[in-house]
Short mmCIF file of C-alpha atoms and ligand atoms in Angstrom, two decimals:
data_model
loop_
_atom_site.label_atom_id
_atom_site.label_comp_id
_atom_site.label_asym_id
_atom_site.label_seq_id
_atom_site.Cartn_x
_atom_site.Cartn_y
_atom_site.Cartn_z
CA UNK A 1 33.19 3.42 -8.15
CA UNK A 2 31.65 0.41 -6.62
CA UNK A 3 28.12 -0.61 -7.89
CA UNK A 4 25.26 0.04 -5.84
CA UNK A 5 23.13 -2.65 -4.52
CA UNK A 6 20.59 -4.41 -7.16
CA UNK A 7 17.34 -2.93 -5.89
CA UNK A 8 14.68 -5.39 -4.76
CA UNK A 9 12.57 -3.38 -2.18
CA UNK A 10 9.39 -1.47 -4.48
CA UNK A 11 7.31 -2.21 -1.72
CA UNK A 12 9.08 -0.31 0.83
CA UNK A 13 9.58 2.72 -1.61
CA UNK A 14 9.96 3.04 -5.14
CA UNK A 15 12.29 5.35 -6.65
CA UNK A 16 10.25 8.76 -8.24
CA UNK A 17 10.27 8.29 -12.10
CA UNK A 18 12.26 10.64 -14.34
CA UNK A 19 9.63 12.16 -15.46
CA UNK A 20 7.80 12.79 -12.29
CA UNK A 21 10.73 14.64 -10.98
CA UNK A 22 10.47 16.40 -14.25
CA UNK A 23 6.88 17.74 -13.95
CA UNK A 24 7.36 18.78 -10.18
CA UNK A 25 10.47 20.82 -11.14
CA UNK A 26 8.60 24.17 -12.01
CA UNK A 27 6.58 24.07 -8.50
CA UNK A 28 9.55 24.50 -6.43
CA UNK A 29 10.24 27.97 -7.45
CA UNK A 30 8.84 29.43 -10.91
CA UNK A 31 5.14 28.36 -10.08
CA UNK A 32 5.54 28.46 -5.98
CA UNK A 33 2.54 29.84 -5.07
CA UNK A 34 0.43 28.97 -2.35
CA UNK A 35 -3.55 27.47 -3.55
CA UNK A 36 -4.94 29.69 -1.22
CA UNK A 37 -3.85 32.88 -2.38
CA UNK A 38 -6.91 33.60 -4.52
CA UNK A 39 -6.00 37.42 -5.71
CA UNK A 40 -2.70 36.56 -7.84
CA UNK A 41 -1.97 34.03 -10.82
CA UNK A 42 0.84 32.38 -8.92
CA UNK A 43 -2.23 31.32 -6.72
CA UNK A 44 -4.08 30.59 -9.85
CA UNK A 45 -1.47 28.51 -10.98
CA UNK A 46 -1.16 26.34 -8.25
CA UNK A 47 -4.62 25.59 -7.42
CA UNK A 48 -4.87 24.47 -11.30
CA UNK A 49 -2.00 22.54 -10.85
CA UNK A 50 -3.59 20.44 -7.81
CA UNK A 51 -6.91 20.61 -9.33
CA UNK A 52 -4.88 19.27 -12.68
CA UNK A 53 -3.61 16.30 -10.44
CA UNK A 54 -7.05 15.96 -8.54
CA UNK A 55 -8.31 14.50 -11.93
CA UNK A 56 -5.22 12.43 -12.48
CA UNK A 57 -5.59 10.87 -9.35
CA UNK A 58 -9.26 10.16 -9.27
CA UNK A 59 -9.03 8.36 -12.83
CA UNK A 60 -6.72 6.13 -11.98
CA UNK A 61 -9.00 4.67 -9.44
CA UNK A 62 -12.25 5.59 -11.05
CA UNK A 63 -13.46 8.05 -9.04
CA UNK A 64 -14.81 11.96 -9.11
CA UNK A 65 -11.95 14.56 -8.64
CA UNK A 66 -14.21 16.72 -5.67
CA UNK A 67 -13.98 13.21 -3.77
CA UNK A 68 -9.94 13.28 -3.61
CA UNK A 69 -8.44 14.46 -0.62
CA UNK A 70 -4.51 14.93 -0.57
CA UNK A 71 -2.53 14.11 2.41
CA UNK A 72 1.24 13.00 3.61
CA UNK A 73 0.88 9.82 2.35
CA UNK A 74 -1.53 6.31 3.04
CA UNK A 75 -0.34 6.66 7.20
CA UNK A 76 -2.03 9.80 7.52
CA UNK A 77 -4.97 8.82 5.14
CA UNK A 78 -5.75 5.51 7.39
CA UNK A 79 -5.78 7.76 10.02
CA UNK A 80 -8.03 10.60 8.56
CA UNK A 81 -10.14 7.40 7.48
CA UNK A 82 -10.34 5.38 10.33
CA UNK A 83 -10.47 7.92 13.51
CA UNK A 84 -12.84 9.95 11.48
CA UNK A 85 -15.06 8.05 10.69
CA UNK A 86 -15.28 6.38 13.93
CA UNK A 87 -15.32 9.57 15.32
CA UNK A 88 -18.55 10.89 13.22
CA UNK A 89 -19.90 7.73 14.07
CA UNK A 90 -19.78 8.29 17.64
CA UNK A 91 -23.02 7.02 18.80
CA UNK A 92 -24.53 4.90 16.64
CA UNK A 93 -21.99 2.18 16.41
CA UNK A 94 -19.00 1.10 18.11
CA UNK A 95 -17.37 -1.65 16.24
CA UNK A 96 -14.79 -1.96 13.33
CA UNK A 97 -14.06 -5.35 11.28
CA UNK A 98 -10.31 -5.46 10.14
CA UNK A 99 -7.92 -8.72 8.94
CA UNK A 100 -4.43 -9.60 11.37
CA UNK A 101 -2.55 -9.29 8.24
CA UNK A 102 -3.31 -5.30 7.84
CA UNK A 103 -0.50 -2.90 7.59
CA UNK A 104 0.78 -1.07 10.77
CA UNK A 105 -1.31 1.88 9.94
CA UNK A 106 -4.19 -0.07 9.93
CA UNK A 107 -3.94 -2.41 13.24
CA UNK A 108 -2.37 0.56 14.99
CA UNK A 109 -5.11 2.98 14.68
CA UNK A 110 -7.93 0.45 15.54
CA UNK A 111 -5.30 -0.65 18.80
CA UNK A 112 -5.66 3.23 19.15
CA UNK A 113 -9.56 3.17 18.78
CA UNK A 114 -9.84 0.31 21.35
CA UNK A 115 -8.77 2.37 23.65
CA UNK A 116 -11.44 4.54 22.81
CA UNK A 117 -14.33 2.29 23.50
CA UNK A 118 -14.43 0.92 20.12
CA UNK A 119 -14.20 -2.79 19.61
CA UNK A 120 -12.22 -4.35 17.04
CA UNK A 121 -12.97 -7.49 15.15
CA UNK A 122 -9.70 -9.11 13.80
CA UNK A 123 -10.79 -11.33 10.90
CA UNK A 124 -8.04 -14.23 10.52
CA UNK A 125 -6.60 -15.63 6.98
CA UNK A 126 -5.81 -19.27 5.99
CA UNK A 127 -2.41 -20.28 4.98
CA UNK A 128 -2.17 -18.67 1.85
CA UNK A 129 -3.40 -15.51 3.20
CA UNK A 130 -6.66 -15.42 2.50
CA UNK A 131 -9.60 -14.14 4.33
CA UNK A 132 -13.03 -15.96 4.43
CA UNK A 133 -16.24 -14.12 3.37
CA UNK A 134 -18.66 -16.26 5.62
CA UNK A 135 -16.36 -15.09 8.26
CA UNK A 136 -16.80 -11.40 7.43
CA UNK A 137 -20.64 -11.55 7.08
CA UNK A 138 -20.85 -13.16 10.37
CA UNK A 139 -18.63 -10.65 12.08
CA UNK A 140 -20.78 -7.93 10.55
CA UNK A 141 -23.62 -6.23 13.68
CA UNK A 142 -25.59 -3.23 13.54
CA UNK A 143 -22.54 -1.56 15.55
CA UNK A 144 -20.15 -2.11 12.70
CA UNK A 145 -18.88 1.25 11.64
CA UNK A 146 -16.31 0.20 9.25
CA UNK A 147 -14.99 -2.54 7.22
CA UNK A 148 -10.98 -1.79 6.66
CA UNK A 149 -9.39 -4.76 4.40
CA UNK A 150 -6.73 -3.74 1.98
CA UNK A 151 -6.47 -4.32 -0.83
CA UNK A 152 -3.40 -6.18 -1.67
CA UNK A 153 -0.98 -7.18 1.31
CA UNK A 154 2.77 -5.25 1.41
CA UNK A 155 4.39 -8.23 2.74
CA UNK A 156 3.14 -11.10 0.35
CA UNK A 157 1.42 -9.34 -2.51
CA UNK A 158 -1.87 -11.53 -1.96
CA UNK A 159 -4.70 -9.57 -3.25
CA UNK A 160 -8.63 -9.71 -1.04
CA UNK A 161 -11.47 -10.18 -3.05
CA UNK A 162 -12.12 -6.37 -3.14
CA UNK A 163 -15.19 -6.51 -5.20
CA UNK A 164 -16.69 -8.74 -2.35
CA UNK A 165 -15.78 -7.56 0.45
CA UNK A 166 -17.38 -3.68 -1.13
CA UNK A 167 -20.44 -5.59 -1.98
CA UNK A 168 -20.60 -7.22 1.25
CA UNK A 169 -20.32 -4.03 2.78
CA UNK A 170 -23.00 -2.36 0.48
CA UNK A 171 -25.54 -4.69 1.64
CA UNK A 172 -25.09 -4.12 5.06
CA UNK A 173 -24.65 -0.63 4.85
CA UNK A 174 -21.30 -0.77 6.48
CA UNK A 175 -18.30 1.37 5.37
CA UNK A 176 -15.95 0.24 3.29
CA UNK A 177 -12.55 1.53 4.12
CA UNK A 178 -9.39 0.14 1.54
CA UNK A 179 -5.75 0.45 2.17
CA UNK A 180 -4.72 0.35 -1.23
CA UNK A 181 -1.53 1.81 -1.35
CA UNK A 182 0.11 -1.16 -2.59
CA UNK A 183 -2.48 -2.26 -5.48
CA UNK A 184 -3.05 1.53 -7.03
CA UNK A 185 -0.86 1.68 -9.91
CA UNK A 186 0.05 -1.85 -10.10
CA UNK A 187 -3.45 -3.97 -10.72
CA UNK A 188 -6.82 -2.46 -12.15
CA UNK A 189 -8.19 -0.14 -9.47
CA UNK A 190 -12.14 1.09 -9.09
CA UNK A 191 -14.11 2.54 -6.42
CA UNK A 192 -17.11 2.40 -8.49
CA UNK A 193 -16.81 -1.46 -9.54
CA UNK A 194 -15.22 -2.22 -6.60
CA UNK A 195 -17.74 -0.98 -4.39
CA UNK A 196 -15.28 1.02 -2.30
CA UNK A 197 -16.09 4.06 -0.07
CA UNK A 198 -12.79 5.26 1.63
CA UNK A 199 -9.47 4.07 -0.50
CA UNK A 200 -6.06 5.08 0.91
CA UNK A 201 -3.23 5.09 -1.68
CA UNK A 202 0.57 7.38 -1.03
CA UNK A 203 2.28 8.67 -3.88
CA UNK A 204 5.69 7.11 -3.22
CA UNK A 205 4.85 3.59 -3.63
CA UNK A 206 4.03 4.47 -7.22
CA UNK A 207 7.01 6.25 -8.17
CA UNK A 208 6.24 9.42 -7.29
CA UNK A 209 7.52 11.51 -4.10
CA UNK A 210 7.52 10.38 -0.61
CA UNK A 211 5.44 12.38 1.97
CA UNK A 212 2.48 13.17 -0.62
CA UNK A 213 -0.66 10.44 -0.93
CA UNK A 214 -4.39 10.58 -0.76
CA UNK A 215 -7.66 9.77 0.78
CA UNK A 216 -10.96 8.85 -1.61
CA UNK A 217 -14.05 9.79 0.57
CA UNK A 218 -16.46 8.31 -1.09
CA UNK A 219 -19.87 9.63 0.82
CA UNK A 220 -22.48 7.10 -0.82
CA UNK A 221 -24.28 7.96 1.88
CA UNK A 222 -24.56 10.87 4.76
CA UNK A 223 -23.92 8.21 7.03
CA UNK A 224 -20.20 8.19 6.06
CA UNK A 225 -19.12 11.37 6.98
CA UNK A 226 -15.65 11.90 8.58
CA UNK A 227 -14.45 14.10 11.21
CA UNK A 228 -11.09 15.82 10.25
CA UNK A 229 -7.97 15.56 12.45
CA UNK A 230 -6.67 18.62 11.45
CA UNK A 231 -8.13 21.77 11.01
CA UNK A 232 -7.01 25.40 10.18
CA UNK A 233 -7.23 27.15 7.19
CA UNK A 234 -10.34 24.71 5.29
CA UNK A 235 -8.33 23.45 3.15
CA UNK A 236 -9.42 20.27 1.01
CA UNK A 237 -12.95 20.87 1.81
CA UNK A 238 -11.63 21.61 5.24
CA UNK A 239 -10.85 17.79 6.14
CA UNK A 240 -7.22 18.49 5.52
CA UNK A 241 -5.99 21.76 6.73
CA UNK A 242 -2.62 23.33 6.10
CA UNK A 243 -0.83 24.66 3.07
CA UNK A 244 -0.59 22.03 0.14
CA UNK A 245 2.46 20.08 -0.90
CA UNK A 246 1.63 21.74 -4.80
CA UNK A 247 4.99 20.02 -6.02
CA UNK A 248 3.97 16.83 -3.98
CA UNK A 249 0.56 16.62 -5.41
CA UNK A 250 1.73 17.50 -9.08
CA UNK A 251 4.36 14.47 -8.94
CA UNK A 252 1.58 11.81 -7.67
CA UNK A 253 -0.72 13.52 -10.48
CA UNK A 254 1.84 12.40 -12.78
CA UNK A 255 2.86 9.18 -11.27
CA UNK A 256 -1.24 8.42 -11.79
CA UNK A 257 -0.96 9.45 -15.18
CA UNK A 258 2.16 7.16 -15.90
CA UNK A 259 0.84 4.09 -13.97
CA UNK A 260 -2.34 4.43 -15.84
CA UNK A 261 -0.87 4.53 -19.14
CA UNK A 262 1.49 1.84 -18.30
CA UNK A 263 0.01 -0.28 -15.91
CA UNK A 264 -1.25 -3.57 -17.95
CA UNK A 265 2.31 -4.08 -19.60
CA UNK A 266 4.27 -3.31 -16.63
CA UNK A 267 2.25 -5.95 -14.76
CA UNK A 268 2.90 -8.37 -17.11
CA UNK A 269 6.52 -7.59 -17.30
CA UNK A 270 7.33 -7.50 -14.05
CA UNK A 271 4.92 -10.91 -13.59
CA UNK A 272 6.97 -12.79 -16.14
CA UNK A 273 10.15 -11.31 -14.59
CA UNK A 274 8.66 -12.64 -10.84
CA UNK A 275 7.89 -15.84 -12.30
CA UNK A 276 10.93 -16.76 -13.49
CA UNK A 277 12.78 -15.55 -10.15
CA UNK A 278 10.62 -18.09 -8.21
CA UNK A 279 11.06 -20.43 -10.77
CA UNK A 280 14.90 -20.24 -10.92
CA UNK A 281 14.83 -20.23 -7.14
CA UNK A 282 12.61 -23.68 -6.63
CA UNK A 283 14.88 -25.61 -8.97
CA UNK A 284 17.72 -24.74 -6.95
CA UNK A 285 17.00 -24.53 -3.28
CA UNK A 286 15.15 -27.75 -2.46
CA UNK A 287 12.45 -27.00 0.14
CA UNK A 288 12.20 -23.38 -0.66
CA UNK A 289 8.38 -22.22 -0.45
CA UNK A 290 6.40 -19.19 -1.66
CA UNK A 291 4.59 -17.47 1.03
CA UNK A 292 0.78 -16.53 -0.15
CA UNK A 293 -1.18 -18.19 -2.86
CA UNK A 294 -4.21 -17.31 -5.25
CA UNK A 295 -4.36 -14.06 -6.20
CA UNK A 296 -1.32 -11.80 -6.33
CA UNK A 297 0.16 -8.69 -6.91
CA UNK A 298 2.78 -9.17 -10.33
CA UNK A 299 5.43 -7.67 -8.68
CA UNK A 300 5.99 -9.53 -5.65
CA UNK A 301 7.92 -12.62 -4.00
CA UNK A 302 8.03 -13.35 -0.60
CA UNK A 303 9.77 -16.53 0.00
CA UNK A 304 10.11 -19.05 3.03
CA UNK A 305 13.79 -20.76 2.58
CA UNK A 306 14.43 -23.76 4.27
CA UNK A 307 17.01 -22.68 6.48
CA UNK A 308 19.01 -20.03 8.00
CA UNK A 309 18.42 -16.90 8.85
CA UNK A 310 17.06 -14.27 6.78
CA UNK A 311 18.54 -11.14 8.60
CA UNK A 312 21.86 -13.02 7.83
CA UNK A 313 21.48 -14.06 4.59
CA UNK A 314 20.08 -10.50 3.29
CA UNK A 315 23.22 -9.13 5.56
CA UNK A 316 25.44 -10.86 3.73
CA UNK A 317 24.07 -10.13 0.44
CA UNK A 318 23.43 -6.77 1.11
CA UNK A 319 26.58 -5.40 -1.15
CA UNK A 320 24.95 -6.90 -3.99
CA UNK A 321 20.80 -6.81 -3.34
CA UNK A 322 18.67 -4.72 -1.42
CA UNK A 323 15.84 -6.82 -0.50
CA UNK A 324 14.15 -6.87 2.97
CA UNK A 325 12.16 -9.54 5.76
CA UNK A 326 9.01 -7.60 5.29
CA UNK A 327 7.72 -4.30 6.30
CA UNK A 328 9.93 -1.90 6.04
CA UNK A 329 7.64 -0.29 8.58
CA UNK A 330 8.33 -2.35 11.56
CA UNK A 331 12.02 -2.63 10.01
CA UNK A 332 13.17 -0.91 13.11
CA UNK A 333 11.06 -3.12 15.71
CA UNK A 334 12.48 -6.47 15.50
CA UNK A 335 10.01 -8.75 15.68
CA UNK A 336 8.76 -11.74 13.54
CA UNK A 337 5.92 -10.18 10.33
CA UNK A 338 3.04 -10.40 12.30
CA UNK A 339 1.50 -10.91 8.51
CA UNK A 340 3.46 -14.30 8.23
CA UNK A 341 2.78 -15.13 11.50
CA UNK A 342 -1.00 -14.63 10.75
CA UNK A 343 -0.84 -17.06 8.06
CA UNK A 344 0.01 -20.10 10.66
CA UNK A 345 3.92 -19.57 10.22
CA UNK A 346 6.14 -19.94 13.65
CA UNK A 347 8.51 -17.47 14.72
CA UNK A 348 10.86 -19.65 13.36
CA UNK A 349 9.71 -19.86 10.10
CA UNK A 350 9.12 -16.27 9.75
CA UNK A 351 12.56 -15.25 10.90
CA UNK A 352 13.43 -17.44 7.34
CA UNK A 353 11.08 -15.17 5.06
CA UNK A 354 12.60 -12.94 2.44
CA UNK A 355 10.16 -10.04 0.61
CA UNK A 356 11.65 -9.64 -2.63
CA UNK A 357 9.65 -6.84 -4.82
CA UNK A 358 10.61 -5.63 -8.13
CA UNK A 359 9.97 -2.30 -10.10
CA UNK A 360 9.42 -0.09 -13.26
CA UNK A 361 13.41 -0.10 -13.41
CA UNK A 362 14.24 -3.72 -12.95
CA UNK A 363 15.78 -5.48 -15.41
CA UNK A 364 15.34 -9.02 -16.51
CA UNK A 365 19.10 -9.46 -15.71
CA UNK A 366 19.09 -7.82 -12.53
CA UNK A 367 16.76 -10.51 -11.55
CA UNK A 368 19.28 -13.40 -12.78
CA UNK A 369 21.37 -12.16 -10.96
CA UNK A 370 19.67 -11.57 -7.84
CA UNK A 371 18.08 -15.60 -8.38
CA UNK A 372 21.64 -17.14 -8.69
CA UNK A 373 22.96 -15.13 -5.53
CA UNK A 374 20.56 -16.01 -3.73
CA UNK A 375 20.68 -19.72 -4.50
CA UNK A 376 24.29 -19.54 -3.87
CA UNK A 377 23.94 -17.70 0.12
CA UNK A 378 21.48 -20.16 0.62
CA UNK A 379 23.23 -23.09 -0.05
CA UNK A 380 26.45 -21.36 1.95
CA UNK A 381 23.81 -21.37 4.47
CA UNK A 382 24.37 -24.12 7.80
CA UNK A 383 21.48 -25.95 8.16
CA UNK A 384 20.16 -25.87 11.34
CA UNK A 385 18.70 -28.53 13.21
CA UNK A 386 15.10 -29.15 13.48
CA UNK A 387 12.35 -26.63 12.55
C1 PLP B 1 3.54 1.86 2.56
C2 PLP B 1 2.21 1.49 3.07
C3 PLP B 1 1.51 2.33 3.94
C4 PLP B 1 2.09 3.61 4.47
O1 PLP B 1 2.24 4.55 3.46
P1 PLP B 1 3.00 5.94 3.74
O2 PLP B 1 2.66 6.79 2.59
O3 PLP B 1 4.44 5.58 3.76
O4 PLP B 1 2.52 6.48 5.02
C5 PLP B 1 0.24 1.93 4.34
N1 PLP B 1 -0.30 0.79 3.92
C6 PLP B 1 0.34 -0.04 3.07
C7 PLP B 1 -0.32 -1.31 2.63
C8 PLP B 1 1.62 0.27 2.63
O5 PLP B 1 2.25 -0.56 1.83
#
């Protein structure tokens, strides 16, 4: 049998770990039941089984279990986040500060608010990707309802200056919302240090199961109350109604438990691993640039070649690698990374951008491998004229 594709997408989805599966296993059908039945142990069981992973989650990010609510995944937590607070802040404010390089969950649900009266302040970032604190304070009014920055960006890897931002926030006693579904797991996480009040973070970006993740509400204050979206049977404290995904939540209780146990020498495994791959790559493709500087997440590499087309070249090596052009969320939509594009690239240039993210289960030959391919469909490669 033919091998499968060297995989090189983590940040699109990461495959659930062994032992994940493992501890979901029972939930399907020996410890089924439903939270909410309260008068028989299979209810017992599986309300202490999402209590069990309530705690795992909240420790990885450094927060109290009762302030964990679970969810499908980070979409429907930026939603729960954004909508309700903006809802429960009907009122008294009418204005959200976000970034132009925020994932589609983000920029779509304050598009969405627009056309609910809000407005929305769209902070810009340099070249490398970075967004400017003067800029943030100044965009800050007594209308400002929410902050929403993330914390480290899916496309690039570049990480905000979390801490901050949160005490930024904290001094104008303005939200703090964080999309932080790519950093949890990977880098140091803490709603307490990090001044964070609402954290989004989805289970299968940290090798647990798709369709589970979380929302942290932090509640400092009474002033940052959310509205729910959903409601039914009170579950989650009644912001999240609707029979739990117990098997869901007990795999991204694990995956916390793993990530936390493992996090500081996966980092710098996979960072010595990324290193090398950009590295390799700059000695042999002349003109080849790294998109996103300072701070970044360990794992990723998202690269600028100097010519070509990406869709072609990752076409053409898609036998070998699975890699991708950005967001596997607007994958289907195919227009140039509005991230990229926010960082002062040209359509051009960002129709020649390759994401390249690496995982748990990547091997320091895999990424050889992947380098020297790469060179070699680049160099393959026509130039094209002019830029
Ligand atoms: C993947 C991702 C999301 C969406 O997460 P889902 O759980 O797939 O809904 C949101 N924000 C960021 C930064 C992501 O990387």
């Amino acid at each position: 049998m033919k091998r499968p594709p060297i995989y090189l997408d983590y940040n699109a989805t990461a495959p659930c770990d062994p032992r994940v599966v493992e501890s979901m296993l029972p939930y399907f059908n020996q410890r089924f039941g439903n939270t909410a039945s309260a008068d028989h142990r299979y209810g017992w069981q599986a309300k202490d089984a999402v209590e069990d992973a309530r705690g795992q989650v909240a420790q990885l990010i450094g927060a109290r279990a009762k302030r964990i609510v679970f969810t499908s995944g980070a979409t429907e937590s930026v939603n729960l986040a954004l909508k309700g607070l903006a809802e429960a802040m009907q009122g008294r404010g009418d204005h959200i500060i976000t970034c132009t390089t925020e994932h589609r969950a983000v920029l779509d649900t304050c598009a969405y608010l627009e056309t609910k009266g809000f407005r929305v302040t769209y902070l810009d970032v340099d070249g490398q990707g970075r967004l400017s604190l003067e800029e943030l304070e100044e965009a800050i009014t007594r209308q400002t309802v929410c902050i929403a920055i993330m914390y480290a960006n899916n496309e690039t890897g570049v990480i905000h200056p979390i801490n901050a931002i949160g005490t930024l926030a904290r001094k104008h006693h303005v939200p703090f919302f964080c999309d932080a579904t790519q950093a949890v797991g990977k880098v140091a996480v803490n709603v307490e240090t990090d001044c964070i009040d609402f954290l989004a973070l989805s289970a299968h970006k940290l090798y647990g199961p798709q369709g589970v993740g979380a929302l942290f509400v932090g509640g400092q204050t009474r002033d940052m109350e959310i509205v729910p979206r959903q409601h039914g049977g009170h579950h989650e404290g009644g912001l999240r109604s609707g029979t739990l995904n117990v098997p869901g939540i007990v795999g991204l209780g694990q995956a916390a438990v793993l990530c936390q146990a493992e996090l500081s020498e996966e980092g710098e495994r996979l960072r010595n691993m990324r290193d090398r791959l950009e590295q390799t790559l700059a000695g042999q493709v002349p003109g080849i640039r790294v998109n996103g500087g300072g701070d970044r997440l360990p794992h990723v590499s998202n690269l600028l070649l100097p010519h070509g087309h990406a869709e072609q070249l990752l076409l053409g090596l898609a036998p070998y690698l699975a890699m991708s052009r950005g967001s596997a969320c607007s994958g289907l939509v195919q227009r140039p990374s509005h991230v990229l594009k926010g960082m002062g690239l040209s359509d051009a240039e960002a129709d020649r951008c390759i994401r390249i993210s690496l995982g748990r289960f990547t091997r320091p030959e895999e990424v050889e491998e992947a380098a020297a391919r790469i060179a070699q469909a680049i160099a393959a490669l026509e130039p094209v004229e002019g830029k």
